[in-house]
Amino acid sequence: MSRNLKLGAAQLGPIAREDTRKDVVERLLNLLAEAGDRGVELLVYPELALTTFFPRWYLEDEEEMLSFFEKEMPSDDTQPLFDEAARLGIGFCLGYAELHTDSDGVTHRYNTQMLVERDGSVVAKFRKVHIPGHAEVQGWRPFQHLERYYFEPGPDGFGVWRAFGGIMGMAICNDRRWSETYRVMGLQGVELIMIGYNTPSFYAPDPQQNALQNFHNHVVMQAGAYQNGCWVVGVAKGGIEEGIDHIAQSVIIAPSGQIVAQTITTGDELVVANIDLDFCSFYKDTVFKFDLYRVPEHYRLISQTRGVILPPEE
Ligand code: ING
């Protein structure tokens, strides 16, 4: 028995500060059209796929800052993407900056991904949990990473949803570096995790890591896939955007941890893989059979470990 799903990773190249939503939606539609030609059923776009990665600047003018956020999804500008995807019967995952007003009238700013089924219905919204960077301008940096100024952490954690014939999960960019991200969804039986990312190749706090950015990008997603017996798709907005280089190398990773598809450019590029969601059981039912080998009591004890356990003083 196999539950096949044709999965597409729709990598984007740079988006300029002055690019309009219409300019970008045109590019998303081009990738969608190619996905349709190649029989894709689920298409994953990057983090913040509608605008340039604006947290690289401190935007003093509130009106300009809010211009990078979506007040509704779909909006007039993004409705054509939703319409064409539904017409083609392709589901998609789209990253964007979300302005959300809750039932108490409080406005929140989130770094968000929306998952849409093949019939155009909205499956879920996920809001980024791990917000990297800093909240105030740091003059020593060659460029800023002000995500902690622009975004609140998502309040809902990491959920999973039944869609596309399986159990779907989402994470965004920095989330992929933390093992809890995958395990929290793994404990809920996740079979595919969709991750968009914008990752500068220069890491200001420790430039020694620059040369390892592509390695770190893949090792965390491959480990997360293997240790939780799930598929992982990681999709970049890459290339030199407003003068800052971003890694690309978008991938589709199997529950074995193997990379089954990878982009070879830093621009708009679609890679496709036919994934079998039943393949997850080769790992979920053997090496990582949680209810047999993963003893919660051990983890409760381990979680109480504080620092290094030293032998008693002589
Ligand atoms: N970007 C980066 C990421 O986590 C970063 C920030 C880069 C953190 C390198 C640590 C090391 O991929 C976003 N948008 O989270």
PDB file of N, CA, C and O in Angstrom, residues 201-267:
ATOM      1  N   SER A 201      23.895  34.144   4.251  1.00  0.00           N
ATOM      2  CA  SER A 201      25.070  33.272   4.342  1.00  0.00           C
ATOM      3  C   SER A 201      26.104  33.869   5.302  1.00  0.00           C
ATOM      4  O   SER A 201      27.022  33.172   5.738  1.00  0.00           O
ATOM      5  N   PHE A 202      25.945  35.153   5.672  1.00  0.00           N
ATOM      6  CA  PHE A 202      26.852  35.779   6.650  1.00  0.00           C
ATOM      7  C   PHE A 202      26.154  35.794   8.005  1.00  0.00           C
ATOM      8  O   PHE A 202      25.080  36.381   8.152  1.00  0.00           O
ATOM      9  N   TYR A 203      26.778  35.126   9.017  1.00  0.00           N
ATOM     10  CA  TYR A 203      26.163  35.073  10.352  1.00  0.00           C
ATOM     11  C   TYR A 203      26.976  35.957  11.290  1.00  0.00           C
ATOM     12  O   TYR A 203      28.045  35.561  11.783  1.00  0.00           O
ATOM     13  N   ALA A 204      26.507  37.171  11.491  1.00  0.00           N
ATOM     14  CA  ALA A 204      27.281  38.217  12.176  1.00  0.00           C
ATOM     15  C   ALA A 204      27.787  37.815  13.570  1.00  0.00           C
ATOM     16  O   ALA A 204      28.947  38.080  13.896  1.00  0.00           O
ATOM     17  N   PRO A 205      26.991  37.135  14.425  1.00  0.00           N
ATOM     18  CA  PRO A 205      27.494  36.826  15.764  1.00  0.00           C
ATOM     19  C   PRO A 205      28.719  35.901  15.766  1.00  0.00           C
ATOM     20  O   PRO A 205      29.486  35.905  16.718  1.00  0.00           O
ATOM     21  N   ASP A 206      28.868  35.086  14.695  1.00  0.00           N
ATOM     22  CA  ASP A 206      30.046  34.208  14.616  1.00  0.00           C
ATOM     23  C   ASP A 206      30.334  33.869  13.163  1.00  0.00           C
ATOM     24  O   ASP A 206      29.902  32.825  12.655  1.00  0.00           O
ATOM     25  N   PRO A 207      31.043  34.735  12.434  1.00  0.00           N
ATOM     26  CA  PRO A 207      31.287  34.526  10.989  1.00  0.00           C
ATOM     27  C   PRO A 207      32.014  33.232  10.659  1.00  0.00           C
ATOM     28  O   PRO A 207      31.981  32.785   9.516  1.00  0.00           O
ATOM     29  N   GLN A 208      32.596  32.570  11.692  1.00  0.00           N
ATOM     30  CA  GLN A 208      33.184  31.239  11.399  1.00  0.00           C
ATOM     31  C   GLN A 208      32.141  30.294  10.831  1.00  0.00           C
ATOM     32  O   GLN A 208      32.431  29.322  10.158  1.00  0.00           O
ATOM     33  N   GLN A 209      30.864  30.545  11.207  1.00  0.00           N
ATOM     34  CA  GLN A 209      29.797  29.641  10.782  1.00  0.00           C
ATOM     35  C   GLN A 209      29.375  29.873   9.330  1.00  0.00           C
ATOM     36  O   GLN A 209      28.655  29.047   8.750  1.00  0.00           O
ATOM     37  N   ASN A 210      29.862  30.979   8.733  1.00  0.00           N
ATOM     38  CA  ASN A 210      29.402  31.296   7.369  1.00  0.00           C
ATOM     39  C   ASN A 210      29.610  30.123   6.417  1.00  0.00           C
ATOM     40  O   ASN A 210      28.712  29.737   5.675  1.00  0.00           O
ATOM     41  N   ALA A 211      30.802  29.547   6.481  1.00  0.00           N
ATOM     42  CA  ALA A 211      31.158  28.491   5.522  1.00  0.00           C
ATOM     43  C   ALA A 211      30.337  27.220   5.748  1.00  0.00           C
ATOM     44  O   ALA A 211      30.279  26.337   4.897  1.00  0.00           O
ATOM     45  N   LEU A 212      29.666  27.171   6.925  1.00  0.00           N
ATOM     46  CA  LEU A 212      28.900  25.957   7.266  1.00  0.00           C
ATOM     47  C   LEU A 212      27.399  26.156   7.110  1.00  0.00           C
ATOM     48  O   LEU A 212      26.601  25.270   7.444  1.00  0.00           O
ATOM     49  N   GLN A 213      26.978  27.314   6.585  1.00  0.00           N
ATOM     50  CA  GLN A 213      25.537  27.594   6.540  1.00  0.00           C
ATOM     51  C   GLN A 213      24.767  26.538   5.733  1.00  0.00           C
ATOM     52  O   GLN A 213      23.702  26.089   6.160  1.00  0.00           O
ATOM     53  N   ASN A 214      25.303  26.138   4.595  1.00  0.00           N
ATOM     54  CA  ASN A 214      24.572  25.138   3.793  1.00  0.00           C
ATOM     55  C   ASN A 214      24.577  23.774   4.476  1.00  0.00           C
ATOM     56  O   ASN A 214      23.570  23.059   4.462  1.00  0.00           O
ATOM     57  N   PHE A 215      25.717  23.453   5.136  1.00  0.00           N
ATOM     58  CA  PHE A 215      25.781  22.172   5.875  1.00  0.00           C
ATOM     59  C   PHE A 215      24.766  22.185   7.019  1.00  0.00           C
ATOM     60  O   PHE A 215      23.963  21.269   7.180  1.00  0.00           O
ATOM     61  N   HIS A 216      24.773  23.272   7.820  1.00  0.00           N
ATOM     62  CA  HIS A 216      23.829  23.344   8.956  1.00  0.00           C
ATOM     63  C   HIS A 216      22.378  23.305   8.473  1.00  0.00           C
ATOM     64  O   HIS A 216      21.520  22.663   9.084  1.00  0.00           O
ATOM     65  N   ASN A 217      22.140  23.980   7.342  1.00  0.00           N
ATOM     66  CA  ASN A 217      20.782  24.004   6.791  1.00  0.00           C
ATOM     67  C   ASN A 217      20.281  22.586   6.541  1.00  0.00           C
ATOM     68  O   ASN A 217      19.165  22.219   6.929  1.00  0.00           O
ATOM     69  N   HIS A 218      21.102  21.772   5.926  1.00  0.00           N
ATOM     70  CA  HIS A 218      20.665  20.408   5.579  1.00  0.00           C
ATOM     71  C   HIS A 218      20.730  19.463   6.768  1.00  0.00           C
ATOM     72  O   HIS A 218      19.810  18.653   6.978  1.00  0.00           O
ATOM     73  N   VAL A 219      21.782  19.566   7.603  1.00  0.00           N
ATOM     74  CA  VAL A 219      21.941  18.567   8.675  1.00  0.00           C
ATOM     75  C   VAL A 219      20.765  18.615   9.642  1.00  0.00           C
ATOM     76  O   VAL A 219      20.283  17.566  10.093  1.00  0.00           O
ATOM     77  N   VAL A 220      20.257  19.811   9.945  1.00  0.00           N
ATOM     78  CA  VAL A 220      19.143  19.885  10.905  1.00  0.00           C
ATOM     79  C   VAL A 220      17.859  19.288  10.323  1.00  0.00           C
ATOM     80  O   VAL A 220      17.107  18.586  11.026  1.00  0.00           O
ATOM     81  N   MET A 221      17.620  19.511   9.042  1.00  0.00           N
ATOM     82  CA  MET A 221      16.392  18.982   8.437  1.00  0.00           C
ATOM     83  C   MET A 221      16.514  17.482   8.182  1.00  0.00           C
ATOM     84  O   MET A 221      15.539  16.731   8.363  1.00  0.00           O
ATOM     85  N   GLN A 222      17.712  17.023   7.804  1.00  0.00           N
ATOM     86  CA  GLN A 222      17.891  15.580   7.591  1.00  0.00           C
ATOM     87  C   GLN A 222      17.757  14.822   8.901  1.00  0.00           C
ATOM     88  O   GLN A 222      17.103  13.772   8.965  1.00  0.00           O
ATOM     89  N   ALA A 223      18.353  15.399   9.982  1.00  0.00           N
ATOM     90  CA  ALA A 223      18.233  14.753  11.295  1.00  0.00           C
ATOM     91  C   ALA A 223      16.783  14.744  11.760  1.00  0.00           C
ATOM     92  O   ALA A 223      16.268  13.724  12.237  1.00  0.00           O
ATOM     93  N   GLY A 224      16.107  15.877  11.592  1.00  0.00           N
ATOM     94  CA  GLY A 224      14.703  15.966  12.023  1.00  0.00           C
ATOM     95  C   GLY A 224      13.829  14.954  11.301  1.00  0.00           C
ATOM     96  O   GLY A 224      12.960  14.306  11.903  1.00  0.00           O
ATOM     97  N   ALA A 225      14.099  14.791   9.999  1.00  0.00           N
ATOM     98  CA  ALA A 225      13.313  13.828   9.209  1.00  0.00           C
ATOM     99  C   ALA A 225      13.546  12.409   9.699  1.00  0.00           C
ATOM    100  O   ALA A 225      12.606  11.652   9.969  1.00  0.00           O
ATOM    101  N   TYR A 226      14.841  12.061   9.852  1.00  0.00           N
ATOM    102  CA  TYR A 226      15.200  10.686  10.228  1.00  0.00           C
ATOM    103  C   TYR A 226      14.709  10.355  11.637  1.00  0.00           C
ATOM    104  O   TYR A 226      14.067   9.337  11.877  1.00  0.00           O
ATOM    105  N   GLN A 227      14.959  11.255  12.593  1.00  0.00           N
ATOM    106  CA  GLN A 227      14.668  10.956  14.005  1.00  0.00           C
ATOM    107  C   GLN A 227      13.168  10.924  14.300  1.00  0.00           C
ATOM    108  O   GLN A 227      12.754  10.509  15.378  1.00  0.00           O
ATOM    109  N   ASN A 228      12.372  11.379  13.342  1.00  0.00           N
ATOM    110  CA  ASN A 228      10.918  11.366  13.536  1.00  0.00           C
ATOM    111  C   ASN A 228      10.185  10.636  12.413  1.00  0.00           C
ATOM    112  O   ASN A 228       8.962  10.684  12.335  1.00  0.00           O
ATOM    113  N   GLY A 229      10.972   9.976  11.561  1.00  0.00           N
ATOM    114  CA  GLY A 229      10.380   9.157  10.494  1.00  0.00           C
ATOM    115  C   GLY A 229       9.390   9.934   9.646  1.00  0.00           C
ATOM    116  O   GLY A 229       8.266   9.459   9.392  1.00  0.00           O
ATOM    117  N   CYS A 230       9.800  11.139   9.202  1.00  0.00           N
ATOM    118  CA  CYS A 230       8.861  11.923   8.384  1.00  0.00           C
ATOM    119  C   CYS A 230       9.595  12.538   7.194  1.00  0.00           C
ATOM    120  O   CYS A 230      10.815  12.641   7.183  1.00  0.00           O
ATOM    121  N   TRP A 231       8.807  12.972   6.209  1.00  0.00           N
ATOM    122  CA  TRP A 231       9.365  13.726   5.082  1.00  0.00           C
ATOM    123  C   TRP A 231       9.536  15.178   5.520  1.00  0.00           C
ATOM    124  O   TRP A 231       8.739  15.679   6.327  1.00  0.00           O
ATOM    125  N   VAL A 232      10.547  15.838   5.008  1.00  0.00           N
ATOM    126  CA  VAL A 232      10.761  17.268   5.269  1.00  0.00           C
ATOM    127  C   VAL A 232      11.071  17.952   3.947  1.00  0.00           C
ATOM    128  O   VAL A 232      11.866  17.435   3.146  1.00  0.00           O
ATOM    129  N   VAL A 233      10.382  19.061   3.688  1.00  0.00           N
ATOM    130  CA  VAL A 233      10.713  19.865   2.507  1.00  0.00           C
ATOM    131  C   VAL A 233      11.128  21.251   3.003  1.00  0.00           C
ATOM    132  O   VAL A 233      10.415  21.884   3.792  1.00  0.00           O
ATOM    133  N   GLY A 234      12.324  21.693   2.593  1.00  0.00           N
ATOM    134  CA  GLY A 234      12.863  22.995   3.000  1.00  0.00           C
ATOM    135  C   GLY A 234      13.018  23.871   1.765  1.00  0.00           C
ATOM    136  O   GLY A 234      13.669  23.469   0.807  1.00  0.00           O
ATOM    137  N   VAL A 235      12.383  25.049   1.777  1.00  0.00           N
ATOM    138  CA  VAL A 235      12.333  25.870   0.562  1.00  0.00           C
ATOM    139  C   VAL A 235      12.876  27.268   0.826  1.00  0.00           C
ATOM    140  O   VAL A 235      12.395  27.971   1.721  1.00  0.00           O
ATOM    141  N   ALA A 236      13.882  27.657   0.061  1.00  0.00           N
ATOM    142  CA  ALA A 236      14.605  28.912   0.288  1.00  0.00           C
ATOM    143  C   ALA A 236      14.044  30.065  -0.535  1.00  0.00           C
ATOM    144  O   ALA A 236      13.497  29.864  -1.625  1.00  0.00           O
ATOM    145  N   LYS A 237      14.230  31.274   0.019  1.00  0.00           N
ATOM    146  CA  LYS A 237      14.321  32.451  -0.832  1.00  0.00           C
ATOM    147  C   LYS A 237      15.813  32.723  -0.838  1.00  0.00           C
ATOM    148  O   LYS A 237      16.391  33.048   0.230  1.00  0.00           O
ATOM    149  N   GLY A 238      16.488  32.528  -1.958  1.00  0.00           N
ATOM    150  CA  GLY A 238      17.946  32.568  -1.990  1.00  0.00           C
ATOM    151  C   GLY A 238      18.481  33.680  -2.869  1.00  0.00           C
ATOM    152  O   GLY A 238      17.723  34.508  -3.375  1.00  0.00           O
ATOM    153  N   GLY A 239      19.815  33.671  -3.014  1.00  0.00           N
ATOM    154  CA  GLY A 239      20.478  34.623  -3.887  1.00  0.00           C
ATOM    155  C   GLY A 239      20.803  35.943  -3.187  1.00  0.00           C
ATOM    156  O   GLY A 239      20.578  36.106  -1.990  1.00  0.00           O
ATOM    157  N   ILE A 240      21.345  36.886  -3.967  1.00  0.00           N
ATOM    158  CA  ILE A 240      21.777  38.165  -3.387  1.00  0.00           C
ATOM    159  C   ILE A 240      20.592  39.126  -3.431  1.00  0.00           C
ATOM    160  O   ILE A 240      20.233  39.635  -4.506  1.00  0.00           O
ATOM    161  N   GLU A 241      19.968  39.357  -2.299  1.00  0.00           N
ATOM    162  CA  GLU A 241      18.752  40.169  -2.172  1.00  0.00           C
ATOM    163  C   GLU A 241      19.120  41.479  -1.477  1.00  0.00           C
ATOM    164  O   GLU A 241      19.652  41.451  -0.356  1.00  0.00           O
ATOM    165  N   GLU A 242      18.923  42.586  -2.158  1.00  0.00           N
ATOM    166  CA  GLU A 242      19.289  43.918  -1.621  1.00  0.00           C
ATOM    167  C   GLU A 242      20.725  43.903  -1.091  1.00  0.00           C
ATOM    168  O   GLU A 242      21.018  44.403  -0.002  1.00  0.00           O
ATOM    169  N   GLY A 243      21.602  43.220  -1.838  1.00  0.00           N
ATOM    170  CA  GLY A 243      23.031  43.232  -1.513  1.00  0.00           C
ATOM    171  C   GLY A 243      23.470  42.198  -0.499  1.00  0.00           C
ATOM    172  O   GLY A 243      24.658  42.055  -0.219  1.00  0.00           O
ATOM    173  N   ILE A 244      22.507  41.449   0.055  1.00  0.00           N
ATOM    174  CA  ILE A 244      22.844  40.442   1.079  1.00  0.00           C
ATOM    175  C   ILE A 244      22.654  39.038   0.487  1.00  0.00           C
ATOM    176  O   ILE A 244      21.572  38.716  -0.015  1.00  0.00           O
ATOM    177  N   ASP A 245      23.684  38.209   0.579  1.00  0.00           N
ATOM    178  CA  ASP A 245      23.608  36.859   0.001  1.00  0.00           C
ATOM    179  C   ASP A 245      22.837  35.930   0.935  1.00  0.00           C
ATOM    180  O   ASP A 245      23.047  35.946   2.147  1.00  0.00           O
ATOM    181  N   HIS A 246      21.938  35.144   0.329  1.00  0.00           N
ATOM    182  CA  HIS A 246      21.159  34.158   1.086  1.00  0.00           C
ATOM    183  C   HIS A 246      21.377  32.777   0.504  1.00  0.00           C
ATOM    184  O   HIS A 246      21.437  32.625  -0.726  1.00  0.00           O
ATOM    185  N   ILE A 247      21.469  31.779   1.385  1.00  0.00           N
ATOM    186  CA  ILE A 247      21.672  30.410   0.889  1.00  0.00           C
ATOM    187  C   ILE A 247      20.405  29.947   0.175  1.00  0.00           C
ATOM    188  O   ILE A 247      19.312  30.469   0.432  1.00  0.00           O
ATOM    189  N   ALA A 248      20.585  28.968  -0.722  1.00  0.00           N
ATOM    190  CA  ALA A 248      19.427  28.401  -1.426  1.00  0.00           C
ATOM    191  C   ALA A 248      19.370  26.914  -1.094  1.00  0.00           C
ATOM    192  O   ALA A 248      19.036  26.561   0.027  1.00  0.00           O
ATOM    193  N   GLN A 249      19.714  26.044  -2.077  1.00  0.00           N
ATOM    194  CA  GLN A 249      19.808  24.597  -1.838  1.00  0.00           C
ATOM    195  C   GLN A 249      18.540  24.040  -1.176  1.00  0.00           C
ATOM    196  O   GLN A 249      18.599  23.284  -0.204  1.00  0.00           O
ATOM    197  N   SER A 250      17.390  24.434  -1.744  1.00  0.00           N
ATOM    198  CA  SER A 250      16.118  23.873  -1.256  1.00  0.00           C
ATOM    199  C   SER A 250      16.128  22.360  -1.446  1.00  0.00           C
ATOM    200  O   SER A 250      16.715  21.854  -2.406  1.00  0.00           O
ATOM    201  N   VAL A 251      15.475  21.651  -0.525  1.00  0.00           N
ATOM    202  CA  VAL A 251      15.537  20.185  -0.574  1.00  0.00           C
ATOM    203  C   VAL A 251      14.208  19.520  -0.235  1.00  0.00           C
ATOM    204  O   VAL A 251      13.369  20.104   0.460  1.00  0.00           O
ATOM    205  N   ILE A 252      14.091  18.287  -0.732  1.00  0.00           N
ATOM    206  CA  ILE A 252      13.043  17.359  -0.289  1.00  0.00           C
ATOM    207  C   ILE A 252      13.773  16.173   0.330  1.00  0.00           C
ATOM    208  O   ILE A 252      14.667  15.590  -0.313  1.00  0.00           O
ATOM    209  N   ILE A 253      13.447  15.871   1.588  1.00  0.00           N
ATOM    210  CA  ILE A 253      14.192  14.873   2.361  1.00  0.00           C
ATOM    211  C   ILE A 253      13.259  13.733   2.785  1.00  0.00           C
ATOM    212  O   ILE A 253      12.146  13.982   3.256  1.00  0.00           O
ATOM    213  N   ALA A 254      13.727  12.509   2.624  1.00  0.00           N
ATOM    214  CA  ALA A 254      12.938  11.315   2.961  1.00  0.00           C
ATOM    215  C   ALA A 254      13.047  10.992   4.454  1.00  0.00           C
ATOM    216  O   ALA A 254      13.978  11.463   5.123  1.00  0.00           O
ATOM    217  N   PRO A 255      12.158  10.165   4.995  1.00  0.00           N
ATOM    218  CA  PRO A 255      12.241   9.745   6.405  1.00  0.00           C
ATOM    219  C   PRO A 255      13.558   9.027   6.723  1.00  0.00           C
ATOM    220  O   PRO A 255      13.949   8.936   7.882  1.00  0.00           O
ATOM    221  N   SER A 256      14.263   8.562   5.713  1.00  0.00           N
ATOM    222  CA  SER A 256      15.596   7.954   5.912  1.00  0.00           C
ATOM    223  C   SER A 256      16.655   9.015   6.202  1.00  0.00           C
ATOM    224  O   SER A 256      17.788   8.675   6.594  1.00  0.00           O
ATOM    225  N   GLY A 257      16.306  10.283   5.960  1.00  0.00           N
ATOM    226  CA  GLY A 257      17.272  11.374   6.099  1.00  0.00           C
ATOM    227  C   GLY A 257      17.948  11.702   4.783  1.00  0.00           C
ATOM    228  O   GLY A 257      18.675  12.684   4.673  1.00  0.00           O
ATOM    229  N   GLN A 258      17.677  10.908   3.758  1.00  0.00           N
ATOM    230  CA  GLN A 258      18.310  11.149   2.446  1.00  0.00           C
ATOM    231  C   GLN A 258      17.641  12.313   1.717  1.00  0.00           C
ATOM    232  O   GLN A 258      16.421  12.486   1.780  1.00  0.00           O
ATOM    233  N   ILE A 259      18.466  13.097   1.014  1.00  0.00           N
ATOM    234  CA  ILE A 259      17.948  14.170   0.157  1.00  0.00           C
ATOM    235  C   ILE A 259      17.542  13.532  -1.160  1.00  0.00           C
ATOM    236  O   ILE A 259      18.374  12.917  -1.837  1.00  0.00           O
ATOM    237  N   VAL A 260      16.271  13.651  -1.544  1.00  0.00           N
ATOM    238  CA  VAL A 260      15.791  13.032  -2.787  1.00  0.00           C
ATOM    239  C   VAL A 260      15.642  14.037  -3.917  1.00  0.00           C
ATOM    240  O   VAL A 260      15.510  13.673  -5.082  1.00  0.00           O
ATOM    241  N   ALA A 261      15.665  15.371  -3.575  1.00  0.00           N
ATOM    242  CA  ALA A 261      15.627  16.400  -4.621  1.00  0.00           C
ATOM    243  C   ALA A 261      16.252  17.667  -4.054  1.00  0.00           C
ATOM    244  O   ALA A 261      16.085  17.962  -2.859  1.00  0.00           O
ATOM    245  N   GLN A 262      16.980  18.419  -4.892  1.00  0.00           N
ATOM    246  CA  GLN A 262      17.669  19.628  -4.413  1.00  0.00           C
ATOM    247  C   GLN A 262      17.792  20.615  -5.559  1.00  0.00           C
ATOM    248  O   GLN A 262      18.101  20.215  -6.692  1.00  0.00           O
ATOM    249  N   THR A 263      17.575  21.896  -5.274  1.00  0.00           N
ATOM    250  CA  THR A 263      17.740  22.903  -6.326  1.00  0.00           C
ATOM    251  C   THR A 263      19.229  23.102  -6.607  1.00  0.00           C
ATOM    252  O   THR A 263      20.081  22.887  -5.741  1.00  0.00           O
ATOM    253  N   ILE A 264      19.531  23.562  -7.827  1.00  0.00           N
ATOM    254  CA  ILE A 264      20.933  23.770  -8.222  1.00  0.00           C
ATOM    255  C   ILE A 264      21.217  25.237  -8.532  1.00  0.00           C
ATOM    256  O   ILE A 264      22.348  25.588  -8.865  1.00  0.00           O
ATOM    257  N   THR A 265      20.179  26.090  -8.410  1.00  0.00           N
ATOM    258  CA  THR A 265      20.407  27.525  -8.644  1.00  0.00           C
ATOM    259  C   THR A 265      20.059  28.288  -7.368  1.00  0.00           C
ATOM    260  O   THR A 265      19.578  27.701  -6.387  1.00  0.00           O
ATOM    261  N   THR A 266      20.256  29.620  -7.412  1.00  0.00           N
ATOM    262  CA  THR A 266      19.830  30.453  -6.272  1.00  0.00           C
ATOM    263  C   THR A 266      18.637  31.321  -6.679  1.00  0.00           C
ATOM    264  O   THR A 266      18.316  32.289  -5.991  1.00  0.00           O
ATOM    265  N   GLY A 267      17.978  30.942  -7.777  1.00  0.00           N
ATOM    266  CA  GLY A 267      16.842  31.734  -8.278  1.00  0.00           C
ATOM    267  C   GLY A 267      15.532  30.995  -8.150  1.00  0.00           C
ATOM    268  O   GLY A 267      15.412  30.034  -7.379  1.00  0.00           O
TER     269      GLY A 267
END
